[in-house]
Amino acid sequence: MPHGPALPQPYSWVDASQLRAVSSLQPVTVHCQEAQLVVIVHRDLFGTGRLIKATDLSLGPAACPYTSLNAAENTVIFEAGLHECGSTLQMTPDFLIYSTSLYYNPSPARNSVIQRTNPAVVPIECHYPRKDNVSSKAIKPTWVPFSSTISAEEQLDFSLRLMNDDWSTERPSSAFQLGDVMHIQADVRTGNHVALRLFVDSCVATLTPDRASSPQYAIIDFNGCLIDGRSDDTSSAFLSLRPRQDSLRFMVDVFRFAGDARDLSYITCHLKVTAVDQAPDPLNKACSFNKASNVWTPVEGTRDICSCCETGLCGVSGGQFSNTRNFMAIGFPHTGDLSVKEADVMVGPLLILATHGLPRNFPEDQREAMKLVTQGI
């Protein structure tokens, strides 16, 4: 297996909680290389001694087939470019994160209508440092500048991160159980811009990385109304104090899609900025529903800017995503009107568990959780 550069090292993250850990066997191993990832899957995937069929495995939403087999070691090997097989890219202040999943869909035996194993989905991530290159060759960016006339120090980098409960650091895992609360922080790196204020215009949850897919559930809509908090059984809300004007935090009670066996979901949010001295208005706001007083309240600005959250009539663009799809960093000149600039950013896949550490569709004999974290080579 070819080895990638040693310094600085990207690293991989594999959530193998649906698989059983047996002795020193690693059922799924990932190598994050400069331009591709290599996934090695042991055919004794569940540690039961029963080998799965290689053809029952696929990589990513595009269902890419395996590349090769190692009969001596009973392993199945996938090699794919970082942008292939339907993988997604998330930008954080420190990392480029490429996410995909390994799918196991057991086919029934010939002339049989039964299956002896359950399907499994194993989320996989490759993290690449943004401040360094993984080799002497620079990482080729996958986003396109908004304008070729905009200088590097005028770029805006939008990010969306899962945080731990006290907001001090980024959450190391994207696995949750029902009853948990997601702590989500939106940020924008403003470079040498004039001071900017960040807003979360809308957020939608889906079962696939495609924000337009169905089913979907709106968490934030109508230009900054956190409508999930309007439901009787939730406490979802924006935090009333920002850490900075170019940062915004909100909490969402963990949920899953009813009537669907998939445990993975994605949240895509539309972020935008205005000049910090521009007063919040119905199109640029962050509003939460206060159940105690039965009113919508803004993070900043007067309460009347939130009145449209109840009717949904906050403007012609309310609840609509822009055409920005590839997590591009957008900038604008210092001169002229500081009109709103925006981008779509996604977190996911999120693994939603029915009980702590246990996917809800797995039998008891396969519920020994294992979290595998490997260092990329």
Short mmCIF file of N, CA, C and O in Angstrom, two decimals, residues 93-160:
data_model
loop_
_atom_site.label_atom_id
_atom_site.label_comp_id
_atom_site.label_asym_id
_atom_site.label_seq_id
_atom_site.Cartn_x
_atom_site.Cartn_y
_atom_site.Cartn_z
N PRO A 93 -12.16 26.35 10.54
CA PRO A 93 -11.00 27.26 10.57
C PRO A 93 -9.67 26.54 10.47
O PRO A 93 -8.70 27.13 9.99
N ASP A 94 -9.59 25.29 10.92
CA ASP A 94 -8.30 24.59 10.95
C ASP A 94 -8.17 23.43 9.97
O ASP A 94 -7.05 23.02 9.67
N PHE A 95 -9.30 22.89 9.48
CA PHE A 95 -9.21 21.68 8.67
C PHE A 95 -10.12 21.74 7.45
O PHE A 95 -11.14 22.43 7.44
N LEU A 96 -9.70 20.99 6.42
CA LEU A 96 -10.58 20.58 5.33
C LEU A 96 -11.00 19.14 5.68
O LEU A 96 -10.14 18.27 5.85
N ILE A 97 -12.30 18.90 5.79
CA ILE A 97 -12.78 17.58 6.21
C ILE A 97 -13.58 16.96 5.07
O ILE A 97 -14.61 17.48 4.66
N TYR A 98 -13.07 15.84 4.54
CA TYR A 98 -13.77 15.09 3.50
C TYR A 98 -14.51 13.95 4.18
O TYR A 98 -13.91 13.16 4.90
N SER A 99 -15.80 13.87 3.95
CA SER A 99 -16.64 12.87 4.62
C SER A 99 -17.29 11.94 3.59
O SER A 99 -17.73 12.39 2.53
N THR A 100 -17.35 10.68 3.94
CA THR A 100 -18.06 9.71 3.13
C THR A 100 -18.50 8.59 4.07
O THR A 100 -18.36 8.71 5.29
N SER A 101 -19.05 7.53 3.53
CA SER A 101 -19.50 6.41 4.35
C SER A 101 -19.25 5.10 3.61
O SER A 101 -19.29 5.05 2.37
N LEU A 102 -18.97 4.08 4.37
CA LEU A 102 -18.88 2.72 3.84
C LEU A 102 -20.22 2.05 4.08
O LEU A 102 -20.74 2.07 5.20
N TYR A 103 -20.79 1.47 3.03
CA TYR A 103 -22.11 0.85 3.12
C TYR A 103 -21.99 -0.66 2.96
O TYR A 103 -21.30 -1.15 2.07
N TYR A 104 -22.66 -1.37 3.86
CA TYR A 104 -22.79 -2.82 3.73
C TYR A 104 -24.26 -3.14 3.60
O TYR A 104 -25.06 -2.91 4.50
N ASN A 105 -24.64 -3.66 2.44
CA ASN A 105 -26.02 -4.03 2.15
C ASN A 105 -26.05 -5.50 1.76
O ASN A 105 -25.80 -5.85 0.60
N PRO A 106 -26.32 -6.39 2.70
CA PRO A 106 -26.24 -7.83 2.42
C PRO A 106 -27.31 -8.27 1.43
O PRO A 106 -28.48 -7.91 1.56
N SER A 107 -26.88 -9.01 0.43
CA SER A 107 -27.81 -9.56 -0.54
C SER A 107 -28.30 -10.93 -0.05
O SER A 107 -27.54 -11.67 0.56
N PRO A 108 -29.56 -11.25 -0.28
CA PRO A 108 -30.08 -12.55 0.18
C PRO A 108 -29.42 -13.70 -0.58
O PRO A 108 -28.95 -13.54 -1.70
N ALA A 109 -29.35 -14.85 0.09
CA ALA A 109 -28.81 -16.03 -0.59
C ALA A 109 -29.71 -16.40 -1.76
O ALA A 109 -30.88 -16.01 -1.82
N ARG A 110 -29.15 -17.11 -2.70
CA ARG A 110 -29.91 -17.49 -3.90
C ARG A 110 -31.17 -18.26 -3.51
O ARG A 110 -31.15 -19.14 -2.66
N ASN A 111 -32.28 -17.89 -4.12
CA ASN A 111 -33.59 -18.51 -3.88
C ASN A 111 -34.02 -18.41 -2.42
O ASN A 111 -34.70 -19.29 -1.90
N SER A 112 -33.57 -17.35 -1.74
CA SER A 112 -33.93 -17.17 -0.33
C SER A 112 -34.47 -15.77 -0.13
O SER A 112 -34.06 -14.83 -0.79
N VAL A 113 -35.42 -15.63 0.80
CA VAL A 113 -35.99 -14.33 1.09
C VAL A 113 -35.54 -13.84 2.47
O VAL A 113 -36.07 -12.86 2.98
N ILE A 114 -34.60 -14.57 3.07
CA ILE A 114 -34.11 -14.16 4.38
C ILE A 114 -32.69 -13.64 4.28
O ILE A 114 -31.96 -13.93 3.33
N GLN A 115 -32.28 -12.86 5.29
CA GLN A 115 -30.91 -12.40 5.43
C GLN A 115 -30.46 -12.70 6.85
O GLN A 115 -31.23 -12.60 7.80
N ARG A 116 -29.18 -13.05 7.00
CA ARG A 116 -28.66 -13.41 8.32
C ARG A 116 -27.81 -12.31 8.93
O ARG A 116 -27.29 -12.46 10.03
N THR A 117 -27.63 -11.23 8.22
CA THR A 117 -26.91 -10.08 8.76
C THR A 117 -27.71 -8.82 8.43
O THR A 117 -28.53 -8.80 7.51
N ASN A 118 -27.43 -7.77 9.20
CA ASN A 118 -28.10 -6.50 9.00
C ASN A 118 -27.25 -5.56 8.18
O ASN A 118 -26.01 -5.66 8.17
N PRO A 119 -27.87 -4.61 7.50
CA PRO A 119 -27.08 -3.57 6.82
C PRO A 119 -26.30 -2.74 7.85
O PRO A 119 -26.64 -2.70 9.03
N ALA A 120 -25.25 -2.10 7.38
CA ALA A 120 -24.45 -1.25 8.25
C ALA A 120 -23.95 -0.05 7.45
O ALA A 120 -23.72 -0.15 6.24
N VAL A 121 -23.81 1.06 8.14
CA VAL A 121 -23.25 2.27 7.55
C VAL A 121 -22.14 2.76 8.48
O VAL A 121 -22.37 2.99 9.66
N VAL A 122 -20.92 2.90 7.96
CA VAL A 122 -19.78 3.33 8.76
C VAL A 122 -19.31 4.69 8.26
O VAL A 122 -18.74 4.80 7.17
N PRO A 123 -19.55 5.77 9.02
CA PRO A 123 -19.07 7.10 8.59
C PRO A 123 -17.54 7.16 8.62
O PRO A 123 -16.88 6.61 9.51
N ILE A 124 -16.98 7.84 7.62
CA ILE A 124 -15.53 7.97 7.48
C ILE A 124 -15.21 9.44 7.21
O ILE A 124 -15.89 10.11 6.43
N GLU A 125 -14.16 9.94 7.86
CA GLU A 125 -13.71 11.31 7.61
C GLU A 125 -12.20 11.34 7.44
O GLU A 125 -11.48 10.63 8.13
N CYS A 126 -11.73 12.21 6.53
CA CYS A 126 -10.31 12.52 6.41
C CYS A 126 -10.14 14.01 6.72
O CYS A 126 -10.79 14.86 6.08
N HIS A 127 -9.28 14.32 7.69
CA HIS A 127 -9.05 15.70 8.11
C HIS A 127 -7.69 16.16 7.59
O HIS A 127 -6.67 15.52 7.86
N TYR A 128 -7.66 17.28 6.88
CA TYR A 128 -6.42 17.83 6.34
C TYR A 128 -6.20 19.23 6.93
O TYR A 128 -7.09 20.08 6.85
N PRO A 129 -5.03 19.49 7.52
CA PRO A 129 -4.77 20.82 8.08
C PRO A 129 -4.83 21.88 6.99
O PRO A 129 -4.31 21.70 5.89
N ARG A 130 -5.48 23.01 7.30
CA ARG A 130 -5.57 24.11 6.33
C ARG A 130 -4.34 24.99 6.37
O ARG A 130 -4.03 25.68 5.40
N LYS A 131 -3.64 25.00 7.51
CA LYS A 131 -2.52 25.92 7.66
C LYS A 131 -1.23 25.37 7.09
O LYS A 131 -0.24 26.08 6.97
N ASP A 132 -1.19 24.09 6.78
CA ASP A 132 0.00 23.45 6.23
C ASP A 132 -0.41 22.61 5.04
O ASP A 132 -1.57 22.30 4.85
N ASN A 133 0.60 22.21 4.26
CA ASN A 133 0.36 21.31 3.13
C ASN A 133 0.73 19.91 3.56
O ASN A 133 1.61 19.69 4.39
N VAL A 134 0.08 18.92 2.97
CA VAL A 134 0.40 17.54 3.31
C VAL A 134 1.61 17.04 2.55
O VAL A 134 2.04 15.93 2.75
N SER A 135 2.17 17.85 1.68
CA SER A 135 3.42 17.51 1.01
C SER A 135 3.98 18.79 0.44
O SER A 135 3.48 19.88 0.70
N SER A 136 5.03 18.66 -0.36
CA SER A 136 5.61 19.85 -0.98
C SER A 136 4.70 20.46 -2.02
O SER A 136 4.87 21.59 -2.43
N LYS A 137 3.71 19.70 -2.45
CA LYS A 137 2.73 20.20 -3.41
C LYS A 137 1.52 20.74 -2.67
O LYS A 137 0.99 20.10 -1.79
N ALA A 138 1.10 21.92 -3.02
CA ALA A 138 -0.03 22.53 -2.33
C ALA A 138 -1.31 21.77 -2.63
O ALA A 138 -1.49 21.21 -3.71
N ILE A 139 -2.20 21.73 -1.65
CA ILE A 139 -3.51 21.15 -1.89
C ILE A 139 -4.25 22.03 -2.88
O ILE A 139 -4.34 23.24 -2.72
N LYS A 140 -4.79 21.44 -3.90
CA LYS A 140 -5.54 22.21 -4.88
C LYS A 140 -6.93 22.51 -4.34
O LYS A 140 -7.68 21.60 -4.01
N PRO A 141 -7.29 23.79 -4.23
CA PRO A 141 -8.60 24.12 -3.68
C PRO A 141 -9.71 23.64 -4.59
O PRO A 141 -9.57 23.61 -5.81
N THR A 142 -10.85 23.27 -3.99
CA THR A 142 -11.98 22.78 -4.76
C THR A 142 -13.06 23.83 -4.88
O THR A 142 -14.08 23.60 -5.49
N TRP A 143 -12.85 25.01 -4.26
CA TRP A 143 -13.83 26.07 -4.37
C TRP A 143 -13.36 27.10 -5.38
O TRP A 143 -12.19 27.17 -5.73
N VAL A 144 -14.23 27.92 -5.85
CA VAL A 144 -13.93 28.90 -6.88
C VAL A 144 -14.07 30.29 -6.29
O VAL A 144 -15.06 30.58 -5.61
N PRO A 145 -13.09 31.19 -6.48
CA PRO A 145 -13.21 32.55 -5.94
C PRO A 145 -14.45 33.24 -6.49
O PRO A 145 -14.83 33.06 -7.64
N PHE A 146 -15.06 34.06 -5.66
CA PHE A 146 -16.26 34.80 -6.08
C PHE A 146 -15.93 35.76 -7.21
O PHE A 146 -16.70 35.97 -8.12
N SER A 147 -14.77 36.38 -7.13
CA SER A 147 -14.34 37.30 -8.18
C SER A 147 -12.83 37.26 -8.25
O SER A 147 -12.14 37.26 -7.23
N SER A 148 -12.29 37.24 -9.45
CA SER A 148 -10.85 37.18 -9.59
C SER A 148 -10.18 38.48 -9.19
O SER A 148 -8.97 38.54 -9.03
N THR A 149 -10.97 39.52 -8.98
CA THR A 149 -10.40 40.82 -8.60
C THR A 149 -10.31 40.98 -7.08
O THR A 149 -9.81 41.98 -6.60
N ILE A 150 -10.82 39.99 -6.32
CA ILE A 150 -10.82 40.10 -4.87
C ILE A 150 -9.54 39.51 -4.32
O ILE A 150 -9.20 38.38 -4.63
N SER A 151 -8.83 40.25 -3.48
CA SER A 151 -7.55 39.80 -2.98
C SER A 151 -7.74 38.78 -1.86
O SER A 151 -8.81 38.65 -1.29
N ALA A 152 -6.65 38.08 -1.54
CA ALA A 152 -6.74 37.01 -0.55
C ALA A 152 -7.18 37.53 0.81
O ALA A 152 -7.93 36.89 1.53
N GLU A 153 -6.68 38.73 1.19
CA GLU A 153 -7.05 39.22 2.50
C GLU A 153 -8.49 39.71 2.55
O GLU A 153 -9.01 40.08 3.60
N GLU A 154 -9.20 39.71 1.41
CA GLU A 154 -10.59 40.10 1.40
C GLU A 154 -11.52 38.89 1.34
O GLU A 154 -12.71 39.03 1.16
N GLN A 155 -10.96 37.69 1.51
CA GLN A 155 -11.77 36.49 1.47
C GLN A 155 -12.51 36.30 2.79
O GLN A 155 -12.01 36.65 3.86
N LEU A 156 -13.67 35.72 2.71
CA LEU A 156 -14.44 35.33 3.89
C LEU A 156 -14.51 33.81 3.94
O LEU A 156 -14.92 33.19 2.96
N ASP A 157 -14.14 33.23 5.05
CA ASP A 157 -14.20 31.78 5.23
C ASP A 157 -15.31 31.46 6.22
O ASP A 157 -15.20 31.78 7.41
N PHE A 158 -16.36 30.82 5.74
CA PHE A 158 -17.49 30.45 6.59
C PHE A 158 -17.27 29.03 7.12
O PHE A 158 -16.77 28.17 6.40
N SER A 159 -17.69 28.78 8.34
CA SER A 159 -17.58 27.43 8.90
C SER A 159 -18.74 27.16 9.84
O SER A 159 -19.37 28.08 10.38
N LEU A 160 -19.01 25.87 10.02
CA LEU A 160 -20.07 25.40 10.92
C LEU A 160 -19.51 24.21 11.67
O LEU A 160 -19.04 23.25 11.05
#
